[in-house]
Short mmCIF file of C-alpha atoms and ligand atoms in Angstrom, two decimals:
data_model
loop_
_atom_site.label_atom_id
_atom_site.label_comp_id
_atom_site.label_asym_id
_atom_site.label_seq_id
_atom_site.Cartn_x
_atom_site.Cartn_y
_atom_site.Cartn_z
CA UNK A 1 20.40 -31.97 -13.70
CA UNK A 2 18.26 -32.75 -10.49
CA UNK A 3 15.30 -29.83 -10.29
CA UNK A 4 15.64 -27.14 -13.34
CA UNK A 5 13.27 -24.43 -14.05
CA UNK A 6 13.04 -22.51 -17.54
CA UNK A 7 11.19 -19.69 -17.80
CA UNK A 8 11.04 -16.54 -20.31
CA UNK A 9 13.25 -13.72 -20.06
CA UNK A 10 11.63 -11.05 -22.64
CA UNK A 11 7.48 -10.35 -23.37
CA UNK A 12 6.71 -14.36 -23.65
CA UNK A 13 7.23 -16.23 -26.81
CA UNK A 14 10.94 -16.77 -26.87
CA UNK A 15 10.75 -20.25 -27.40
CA UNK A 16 10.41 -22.04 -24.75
CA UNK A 17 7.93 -25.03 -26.07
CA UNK A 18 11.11 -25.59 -28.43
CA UNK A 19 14.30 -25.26 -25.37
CA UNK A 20 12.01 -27.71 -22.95
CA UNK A 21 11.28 -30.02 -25.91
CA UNK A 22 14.86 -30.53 -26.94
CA UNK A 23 16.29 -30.42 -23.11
CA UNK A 24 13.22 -33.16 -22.38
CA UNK A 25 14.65 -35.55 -24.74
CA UNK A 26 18.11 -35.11 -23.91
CA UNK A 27 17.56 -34.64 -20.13
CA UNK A 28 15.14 -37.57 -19.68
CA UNK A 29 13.79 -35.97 -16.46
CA UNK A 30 11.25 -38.23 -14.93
CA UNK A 31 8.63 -35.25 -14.68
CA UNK A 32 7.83 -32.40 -16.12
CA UNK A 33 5.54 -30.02 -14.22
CA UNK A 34 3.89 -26.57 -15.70
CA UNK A 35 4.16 -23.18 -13.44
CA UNK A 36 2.35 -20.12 -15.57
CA UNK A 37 -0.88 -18.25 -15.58
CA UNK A 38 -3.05 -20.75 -18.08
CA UNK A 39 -4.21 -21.57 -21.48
CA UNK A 40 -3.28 -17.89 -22.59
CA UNK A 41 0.15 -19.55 -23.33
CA UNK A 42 0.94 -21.18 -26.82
CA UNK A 43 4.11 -23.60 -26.98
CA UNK A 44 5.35 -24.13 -30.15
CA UNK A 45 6.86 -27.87 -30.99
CA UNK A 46 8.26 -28.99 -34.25
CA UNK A 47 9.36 -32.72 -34.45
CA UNK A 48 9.90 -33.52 -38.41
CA UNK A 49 7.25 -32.13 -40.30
CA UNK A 50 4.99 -32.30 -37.05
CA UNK A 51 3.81 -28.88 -35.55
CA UNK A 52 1.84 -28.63 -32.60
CA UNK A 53 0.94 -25.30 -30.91
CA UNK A 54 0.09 -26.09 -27.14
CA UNK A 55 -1.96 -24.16 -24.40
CA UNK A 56 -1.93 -26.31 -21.38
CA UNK A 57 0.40 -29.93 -21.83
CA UNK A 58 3.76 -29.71 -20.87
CA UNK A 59 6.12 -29.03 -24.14
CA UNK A 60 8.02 -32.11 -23.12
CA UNK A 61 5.52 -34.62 -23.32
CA UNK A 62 7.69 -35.92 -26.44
CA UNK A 63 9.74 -37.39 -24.62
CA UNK A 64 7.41 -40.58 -24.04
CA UNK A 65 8.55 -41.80 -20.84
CA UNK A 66 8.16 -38.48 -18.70
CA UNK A 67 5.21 -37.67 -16.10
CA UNK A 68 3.05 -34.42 -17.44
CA UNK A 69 1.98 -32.57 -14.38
CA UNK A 70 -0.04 -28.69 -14.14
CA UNK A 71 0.93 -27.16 -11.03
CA UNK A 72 -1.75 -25.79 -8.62
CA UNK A 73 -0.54 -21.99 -9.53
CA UNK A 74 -1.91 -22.63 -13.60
CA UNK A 75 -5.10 -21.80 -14.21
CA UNK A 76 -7.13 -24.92 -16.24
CA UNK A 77 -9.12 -24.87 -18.89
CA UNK A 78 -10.95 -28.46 -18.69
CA UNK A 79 -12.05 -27.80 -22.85
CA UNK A 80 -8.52 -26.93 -23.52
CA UNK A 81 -7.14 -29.30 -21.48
CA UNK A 82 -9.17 -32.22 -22.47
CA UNK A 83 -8.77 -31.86 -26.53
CA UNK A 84 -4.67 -31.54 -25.86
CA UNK A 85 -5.20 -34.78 -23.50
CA UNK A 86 -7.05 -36.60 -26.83
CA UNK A 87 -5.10 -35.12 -29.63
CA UNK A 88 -1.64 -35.74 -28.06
CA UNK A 89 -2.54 -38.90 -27.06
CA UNK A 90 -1.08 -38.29 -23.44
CA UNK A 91 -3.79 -40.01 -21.28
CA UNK A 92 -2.12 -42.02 -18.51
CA UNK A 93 0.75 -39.69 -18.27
CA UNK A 94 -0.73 -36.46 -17.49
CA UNK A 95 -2.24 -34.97 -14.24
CA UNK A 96 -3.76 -31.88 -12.73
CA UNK A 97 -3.13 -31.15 -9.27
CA UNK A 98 -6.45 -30.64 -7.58
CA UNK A 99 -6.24 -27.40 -6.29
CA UNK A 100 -5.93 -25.60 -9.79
CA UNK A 101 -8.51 -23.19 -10.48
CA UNK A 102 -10.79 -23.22 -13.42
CA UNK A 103 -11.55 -21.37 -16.35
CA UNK A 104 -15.11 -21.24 -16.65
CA UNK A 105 -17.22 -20.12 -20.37
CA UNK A 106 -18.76 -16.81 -18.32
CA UNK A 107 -14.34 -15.65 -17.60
CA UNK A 108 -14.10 -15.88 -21.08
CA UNK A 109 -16.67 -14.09 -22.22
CA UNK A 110 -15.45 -11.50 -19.26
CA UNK A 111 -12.64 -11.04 -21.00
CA UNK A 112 -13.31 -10.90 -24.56
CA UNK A 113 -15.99 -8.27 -23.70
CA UNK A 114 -14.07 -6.24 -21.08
CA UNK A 115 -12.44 -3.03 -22.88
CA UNK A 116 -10.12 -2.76 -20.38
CA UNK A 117 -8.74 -5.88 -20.49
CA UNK A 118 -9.38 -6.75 -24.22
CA UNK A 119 -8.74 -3.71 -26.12
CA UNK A 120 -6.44 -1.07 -23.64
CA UNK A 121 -3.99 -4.33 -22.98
CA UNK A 122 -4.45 -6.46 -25.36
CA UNK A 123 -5.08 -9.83 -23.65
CA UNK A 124 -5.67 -12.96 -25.47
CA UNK A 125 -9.11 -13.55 -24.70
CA UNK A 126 -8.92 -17.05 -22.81
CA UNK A 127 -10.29 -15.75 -19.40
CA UNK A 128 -7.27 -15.84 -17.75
CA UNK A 129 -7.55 -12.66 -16.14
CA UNK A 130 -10.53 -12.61 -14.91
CA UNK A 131 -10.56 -16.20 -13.98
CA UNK A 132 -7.88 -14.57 -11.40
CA UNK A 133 -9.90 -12.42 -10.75
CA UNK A 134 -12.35 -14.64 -9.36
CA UNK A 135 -9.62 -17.06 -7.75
CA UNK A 136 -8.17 -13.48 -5.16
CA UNK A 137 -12.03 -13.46 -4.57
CA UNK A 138 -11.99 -17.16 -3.51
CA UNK A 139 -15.48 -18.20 -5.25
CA UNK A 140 -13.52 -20.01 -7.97
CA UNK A 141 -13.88 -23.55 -8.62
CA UNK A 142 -10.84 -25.74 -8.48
CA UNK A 143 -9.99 -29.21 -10.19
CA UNK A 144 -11.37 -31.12 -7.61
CA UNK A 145 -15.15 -29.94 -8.32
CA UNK A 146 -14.82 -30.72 -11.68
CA UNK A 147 -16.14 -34.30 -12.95
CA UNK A 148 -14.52 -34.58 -16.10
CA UNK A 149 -10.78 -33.93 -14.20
CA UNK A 150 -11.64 -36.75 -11.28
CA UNK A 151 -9.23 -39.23 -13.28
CA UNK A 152 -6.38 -36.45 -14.23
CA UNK A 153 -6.31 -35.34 -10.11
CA UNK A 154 -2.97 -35.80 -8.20
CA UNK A 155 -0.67 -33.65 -5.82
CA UNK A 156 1.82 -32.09 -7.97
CA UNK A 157 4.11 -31.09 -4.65
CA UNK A 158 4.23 -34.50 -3.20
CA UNK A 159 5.00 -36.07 -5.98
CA UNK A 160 7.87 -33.88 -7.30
CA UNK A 161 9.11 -32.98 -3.84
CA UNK A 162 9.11 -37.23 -3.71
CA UNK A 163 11.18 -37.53 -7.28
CA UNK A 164 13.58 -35.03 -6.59
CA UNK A 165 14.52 -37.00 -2.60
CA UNK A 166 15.24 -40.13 -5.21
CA UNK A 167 17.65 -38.35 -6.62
CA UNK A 168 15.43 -38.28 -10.17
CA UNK A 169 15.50 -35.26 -12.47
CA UNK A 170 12.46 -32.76 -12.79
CA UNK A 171 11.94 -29.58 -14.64
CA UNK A 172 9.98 -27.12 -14.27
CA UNK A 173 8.20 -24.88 -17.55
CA UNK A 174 6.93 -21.32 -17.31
CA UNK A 175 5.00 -19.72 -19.55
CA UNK A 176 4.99 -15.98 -20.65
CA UNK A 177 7.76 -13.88 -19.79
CA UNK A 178 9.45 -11.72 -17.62
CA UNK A 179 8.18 -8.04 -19.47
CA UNK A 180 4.61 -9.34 -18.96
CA UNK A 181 5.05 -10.51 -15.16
CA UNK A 182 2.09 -8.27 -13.12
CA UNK A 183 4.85 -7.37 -10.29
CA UNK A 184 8.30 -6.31 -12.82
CA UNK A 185 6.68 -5.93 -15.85
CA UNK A 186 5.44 -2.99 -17.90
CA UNK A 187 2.44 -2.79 -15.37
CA UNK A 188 -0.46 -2.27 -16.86
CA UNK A 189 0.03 -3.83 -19.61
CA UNK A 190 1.14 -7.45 -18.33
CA UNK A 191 -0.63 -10.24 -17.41
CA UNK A 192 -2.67 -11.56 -14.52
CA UNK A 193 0.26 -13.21 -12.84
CA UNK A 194 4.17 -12.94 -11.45
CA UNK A 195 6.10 -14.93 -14.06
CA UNK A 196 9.38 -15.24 -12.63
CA UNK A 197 11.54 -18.12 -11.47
CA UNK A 198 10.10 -17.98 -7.73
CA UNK A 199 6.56 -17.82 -9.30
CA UNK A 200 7.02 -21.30 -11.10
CA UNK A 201 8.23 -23.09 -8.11
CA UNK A 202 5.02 -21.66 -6.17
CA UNK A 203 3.24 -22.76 -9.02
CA UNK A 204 4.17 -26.30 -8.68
CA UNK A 205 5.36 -26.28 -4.94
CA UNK A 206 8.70 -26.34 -4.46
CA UNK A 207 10.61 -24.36 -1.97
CA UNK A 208 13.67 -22.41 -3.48
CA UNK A 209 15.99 -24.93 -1.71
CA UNK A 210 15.09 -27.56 -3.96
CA UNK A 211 16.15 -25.91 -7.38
CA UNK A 212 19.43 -26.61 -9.25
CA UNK A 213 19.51 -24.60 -12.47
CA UNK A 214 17.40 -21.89 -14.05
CA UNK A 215 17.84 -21.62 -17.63
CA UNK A 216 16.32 -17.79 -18.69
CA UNK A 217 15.13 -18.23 -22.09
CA UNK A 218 16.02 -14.98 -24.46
CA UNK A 219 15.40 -14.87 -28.53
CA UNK A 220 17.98 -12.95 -30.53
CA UNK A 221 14.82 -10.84 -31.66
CA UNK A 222 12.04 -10.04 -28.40
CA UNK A 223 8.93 -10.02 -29.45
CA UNK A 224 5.85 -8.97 -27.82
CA UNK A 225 1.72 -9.34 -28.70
CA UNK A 226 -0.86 -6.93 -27.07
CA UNK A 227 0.03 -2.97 -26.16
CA UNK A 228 2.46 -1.97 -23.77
CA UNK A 229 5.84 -0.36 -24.19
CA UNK A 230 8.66 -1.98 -26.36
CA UNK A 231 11.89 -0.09 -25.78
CA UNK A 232 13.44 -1.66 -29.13
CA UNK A 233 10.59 -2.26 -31.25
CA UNK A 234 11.40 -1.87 -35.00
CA UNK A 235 8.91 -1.06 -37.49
CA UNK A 236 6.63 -3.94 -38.86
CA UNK A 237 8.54 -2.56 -42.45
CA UNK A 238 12.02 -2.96 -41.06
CA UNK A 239 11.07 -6.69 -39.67
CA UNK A 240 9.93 -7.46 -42.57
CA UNK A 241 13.13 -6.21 -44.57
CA UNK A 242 14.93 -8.51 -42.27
CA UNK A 243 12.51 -11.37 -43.07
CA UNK A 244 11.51 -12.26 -39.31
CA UNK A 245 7.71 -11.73 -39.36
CA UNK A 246 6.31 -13.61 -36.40
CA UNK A 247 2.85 -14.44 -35.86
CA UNK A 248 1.36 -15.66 -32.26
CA UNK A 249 0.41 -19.25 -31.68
CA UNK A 250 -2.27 -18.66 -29.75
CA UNK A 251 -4.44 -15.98 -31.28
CA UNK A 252 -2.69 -15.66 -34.78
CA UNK A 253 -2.08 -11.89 -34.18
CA UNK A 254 1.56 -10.68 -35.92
CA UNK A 255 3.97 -10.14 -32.77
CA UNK A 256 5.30 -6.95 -32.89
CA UNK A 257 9.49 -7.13 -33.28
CA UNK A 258 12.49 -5.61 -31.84
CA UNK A 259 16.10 -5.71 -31.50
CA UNK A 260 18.55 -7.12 -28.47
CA UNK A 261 18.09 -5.27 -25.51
CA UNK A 262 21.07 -6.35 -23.39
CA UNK A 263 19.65 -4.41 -20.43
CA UNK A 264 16.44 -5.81 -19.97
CA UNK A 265 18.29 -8.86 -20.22
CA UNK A 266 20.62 -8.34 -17.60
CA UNK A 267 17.23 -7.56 -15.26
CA UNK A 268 15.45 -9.94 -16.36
CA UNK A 269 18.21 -12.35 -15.52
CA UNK A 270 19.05 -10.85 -12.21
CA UNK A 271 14.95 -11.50 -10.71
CA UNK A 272 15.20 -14.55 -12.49
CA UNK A 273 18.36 -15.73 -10.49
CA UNK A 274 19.55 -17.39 -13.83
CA UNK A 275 22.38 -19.75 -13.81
CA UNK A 276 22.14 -20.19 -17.23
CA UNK A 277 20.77 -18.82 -20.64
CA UNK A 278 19.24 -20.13 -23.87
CA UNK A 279 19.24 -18.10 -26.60
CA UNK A 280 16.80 -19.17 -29.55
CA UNK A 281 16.34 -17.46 -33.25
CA UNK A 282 20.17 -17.24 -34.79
CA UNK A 283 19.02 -18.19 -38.13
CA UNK A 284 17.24 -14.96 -37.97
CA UNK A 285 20.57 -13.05 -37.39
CA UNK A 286 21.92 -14.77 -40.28
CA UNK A 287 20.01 -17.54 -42.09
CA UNK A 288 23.19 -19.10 -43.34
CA UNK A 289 23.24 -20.54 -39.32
CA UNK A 290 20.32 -22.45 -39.71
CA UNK A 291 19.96 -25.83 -38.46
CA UNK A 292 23.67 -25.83 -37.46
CA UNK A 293 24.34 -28.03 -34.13
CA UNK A 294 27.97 -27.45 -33.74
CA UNK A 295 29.03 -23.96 -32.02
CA UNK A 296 32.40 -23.69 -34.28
CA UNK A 297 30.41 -23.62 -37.42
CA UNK A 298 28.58 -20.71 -36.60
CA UNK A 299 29.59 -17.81 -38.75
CA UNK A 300 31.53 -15.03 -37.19
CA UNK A 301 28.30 -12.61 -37.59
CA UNK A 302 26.06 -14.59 -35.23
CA UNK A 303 29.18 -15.78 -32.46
CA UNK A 304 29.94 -12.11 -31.97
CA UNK A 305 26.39 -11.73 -31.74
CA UNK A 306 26.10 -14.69 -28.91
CA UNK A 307 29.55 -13.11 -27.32
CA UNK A 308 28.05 -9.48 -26.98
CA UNK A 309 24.74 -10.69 -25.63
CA UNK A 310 26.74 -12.98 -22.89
CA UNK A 311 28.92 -10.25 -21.78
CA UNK A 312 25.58 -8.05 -21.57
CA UNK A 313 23.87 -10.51 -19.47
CA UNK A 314 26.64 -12.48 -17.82
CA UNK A 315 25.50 -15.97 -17.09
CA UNK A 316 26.73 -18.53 -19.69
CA UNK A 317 24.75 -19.18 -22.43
CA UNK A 318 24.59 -22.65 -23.12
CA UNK A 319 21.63 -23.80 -25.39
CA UNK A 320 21.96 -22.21 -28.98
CA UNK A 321 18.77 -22.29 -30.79
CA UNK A 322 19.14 -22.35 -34.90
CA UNK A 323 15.82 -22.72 -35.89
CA UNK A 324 12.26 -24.04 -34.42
CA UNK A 325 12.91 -27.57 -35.23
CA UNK A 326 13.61 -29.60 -32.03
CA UNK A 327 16.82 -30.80 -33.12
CA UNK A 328 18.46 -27.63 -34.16
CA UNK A 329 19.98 -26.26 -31.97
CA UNK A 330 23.89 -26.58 -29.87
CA UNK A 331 23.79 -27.53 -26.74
CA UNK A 332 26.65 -26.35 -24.61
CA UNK A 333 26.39 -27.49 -21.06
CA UNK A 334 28.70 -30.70 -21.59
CA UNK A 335 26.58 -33.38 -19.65
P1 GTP B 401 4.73 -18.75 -24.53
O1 GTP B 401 4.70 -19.79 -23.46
O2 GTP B 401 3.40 -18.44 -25.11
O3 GTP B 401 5.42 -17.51 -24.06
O4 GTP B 401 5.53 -19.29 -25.87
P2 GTP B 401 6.96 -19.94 -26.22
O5 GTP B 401 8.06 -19.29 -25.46
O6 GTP B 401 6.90 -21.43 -26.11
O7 GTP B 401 7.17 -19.52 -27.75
P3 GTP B 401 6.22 -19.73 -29.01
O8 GTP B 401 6.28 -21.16 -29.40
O9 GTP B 401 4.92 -19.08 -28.84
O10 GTP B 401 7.00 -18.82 -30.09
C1 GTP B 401 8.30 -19.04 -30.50
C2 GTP B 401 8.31 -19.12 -32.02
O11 GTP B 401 9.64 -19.18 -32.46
C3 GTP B 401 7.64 -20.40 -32.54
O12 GTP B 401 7.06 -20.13 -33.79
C4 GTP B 401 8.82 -21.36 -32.67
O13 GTP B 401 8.58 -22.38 -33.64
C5 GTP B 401 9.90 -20.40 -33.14
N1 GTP B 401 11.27 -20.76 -32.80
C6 GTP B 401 11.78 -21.33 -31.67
N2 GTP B 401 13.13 -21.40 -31.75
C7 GTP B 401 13.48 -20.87 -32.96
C8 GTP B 401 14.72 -20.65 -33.63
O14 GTP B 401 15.80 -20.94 -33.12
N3 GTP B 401 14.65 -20.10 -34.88
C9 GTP B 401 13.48 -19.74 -35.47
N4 GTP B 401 13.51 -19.21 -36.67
N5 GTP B 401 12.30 -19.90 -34.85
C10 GTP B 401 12.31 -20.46 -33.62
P1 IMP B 402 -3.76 -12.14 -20.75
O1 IMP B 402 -2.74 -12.90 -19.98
O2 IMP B 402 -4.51 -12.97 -21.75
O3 IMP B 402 -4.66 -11.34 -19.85
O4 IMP B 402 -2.98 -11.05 -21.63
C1 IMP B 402 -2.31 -9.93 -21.03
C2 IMP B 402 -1.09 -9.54 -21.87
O5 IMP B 402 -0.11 -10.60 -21.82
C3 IMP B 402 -1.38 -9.35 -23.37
O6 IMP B 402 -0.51 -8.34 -23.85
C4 IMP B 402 -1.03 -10.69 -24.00
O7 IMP B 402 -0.69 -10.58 -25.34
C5 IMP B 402 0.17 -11.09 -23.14
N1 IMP B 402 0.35 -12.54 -23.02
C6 IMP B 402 -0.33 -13.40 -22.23
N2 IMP B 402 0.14 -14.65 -22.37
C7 IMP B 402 1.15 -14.58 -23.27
C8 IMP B 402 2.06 -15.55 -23.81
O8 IMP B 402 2.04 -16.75 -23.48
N3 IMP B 402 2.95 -15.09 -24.71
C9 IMP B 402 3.04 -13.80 -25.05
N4 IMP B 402 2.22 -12.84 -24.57
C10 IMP B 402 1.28 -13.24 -23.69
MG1 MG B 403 3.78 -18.47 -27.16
#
């Protein structure tokens, strides 16, 4: 495996807590190090009949024995951060490197209250933006100058750059997605940050030399929350006919829903340099799928569904995702 990144390939929300969950436990990487913008992200993680919906953790911290680390690129939220740290019972495991900005109470209320920002894009209200804002300025405070961080502070380069020249396995998790990056997006309405493959290995600094694999994550039906244009969107009527409603994890809005669009794929893989795909939601193309963890069982509807979007794409694609729990899904890539 050596150094992985995943990332998502659509408007965010494609399932990525779920992919880096599952690949966690099977991968057993020895750390597991956020890239992305902040706390605007929501991971979702079903183990059993346990849900959690997480802003700033790493979605791998279920696998017990791996190191949690926030890159210097994510923005941190020390409430946020903190209640995850207690709730999840991580303490001892998780670190911040001490260069990540902060999200401060006045960048929230900056946001909520900004038109612009709130109500023309639609953002989700955590400061994020203009908690960037303030970081380009360079008056921001980082981790270090916080007190409650002192015992969460480490260097997230040194010590992945360190794991991966032992030979250990690390990956990397980004947050949003590729249709909401601020350079290739669907500028204005993205967010406050690049969210590509390169972005994530700034994030947690690594040099492009050092990364094996980049799984692009892609959901059989893109979603997308806040304004901005949505080539395939459906109407909220027709997704509901289909019975694939989606709300957001974050700030409970409904996501709005569209069908495959095989060329923003293929884009989205190309600046993403993928090497490989994972492709979550093909219960929703035919419900009969869920739960299934064997690729031949699949019914014909949903593999000619899986070939089309390969051939459209054309990287393999080698994690099959057949519903939100963490162990359904197929997992192709034979190691
Ligand atoms: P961001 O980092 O905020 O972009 O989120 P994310 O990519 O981690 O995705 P998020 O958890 O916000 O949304 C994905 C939704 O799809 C969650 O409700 C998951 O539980 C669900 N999900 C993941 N995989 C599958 C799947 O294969 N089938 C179904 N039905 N739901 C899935
Ligand atoms: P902001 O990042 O909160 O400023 O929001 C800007 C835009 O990006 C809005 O349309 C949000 O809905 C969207 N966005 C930000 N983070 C996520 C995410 O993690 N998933 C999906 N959409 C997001
Ligand atoms: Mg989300």
């Amino acid at each position: 495996m050596g150094c992985t990144i995943m990332v998502g390939g659509l408007f965010g929300d494609e399932g990525k807590g779920k992919i880096v969950a599952h690949v966690a436990c099977f991968d057993k990487p020895s750390i597991i190090a956020r890239g992305g913008v902040g706390p605007n992200a929501g991971h979702t993680v079903i183990v059993g009949d346990k849900r959690y919906g997480i802003r700033m953790i790493p979605s791998g911290f279920v696998h017990k024995d791996t190191r949690l680390l926030i890159g210097a690129g994510v923005l941190v939220d020390p409430n946020v951060f903190l209640g995850e740290v207690s709730s999840l019972d991580v303490k001892g495991r998780v670190f911040v490197d001490k260069r990540c900005s902060i999200i401060e109470e006045k960048h929230i209320v900056q946001d909520k209250g900004s038109s612009h920002l709130f109500k023309k894009i639609g953002s989700t209200g955590t400061g994020c933006g203009p908690a960037n804002e303030e970081r380009v300025r360079r008056t921001a405070k980082q981790a270090k100058d916080i007190e409650d961080l002192q015992a969460f502070l480490t260097d997230v380069p040194l010590e992945i750059n360190e794991a991966l020249d032992k030979g250990e396995n690390v990956m990397i998790e980004g947050t949003q997605g590729f249709g909401i990056s601020l350079y290739y997006g669907t500028y204005p309405f993205v967010t406050s940050k690049d969210t590509s493959a390169s972005q994530m290995a700034a994030d947690v600094g690594i040099g492009p030399s050092r990364v094996d694999d980049v799984i692009v994550v892609f959901k059989s039906f893109p979603t997308r929350v806040g304004s901005g244009p949505f080539e395939t969107e459906m109407t909220p009527e027709e997704a509901n006919g289909l019975g694939i409603e989606e709300f957001g994890t974050v700030t409970g809005r409904p996501r709005r829903i569209g069908m495959w669009d095989g060329k923003m794929a293929k884009y989205s893989a190309m600046i993403n340099g993928a090497t490989q795909i994972a492709l979550t939601g093909l219960d929703k193309i035919d419900p009969a799928c869920k739960g299934i963890t064997d690729y031949d069982k699949l019914s014909t509807k949903v593999k000619e569904f899986v070939e089309s979007a390969q051939k459209d794409v054309g990287v393999p694609f080698t994690l099959l995702s057949t519903g939100p729990e963490i162990s359904e899904i197929i997992d192709l890539r034979g190691n």
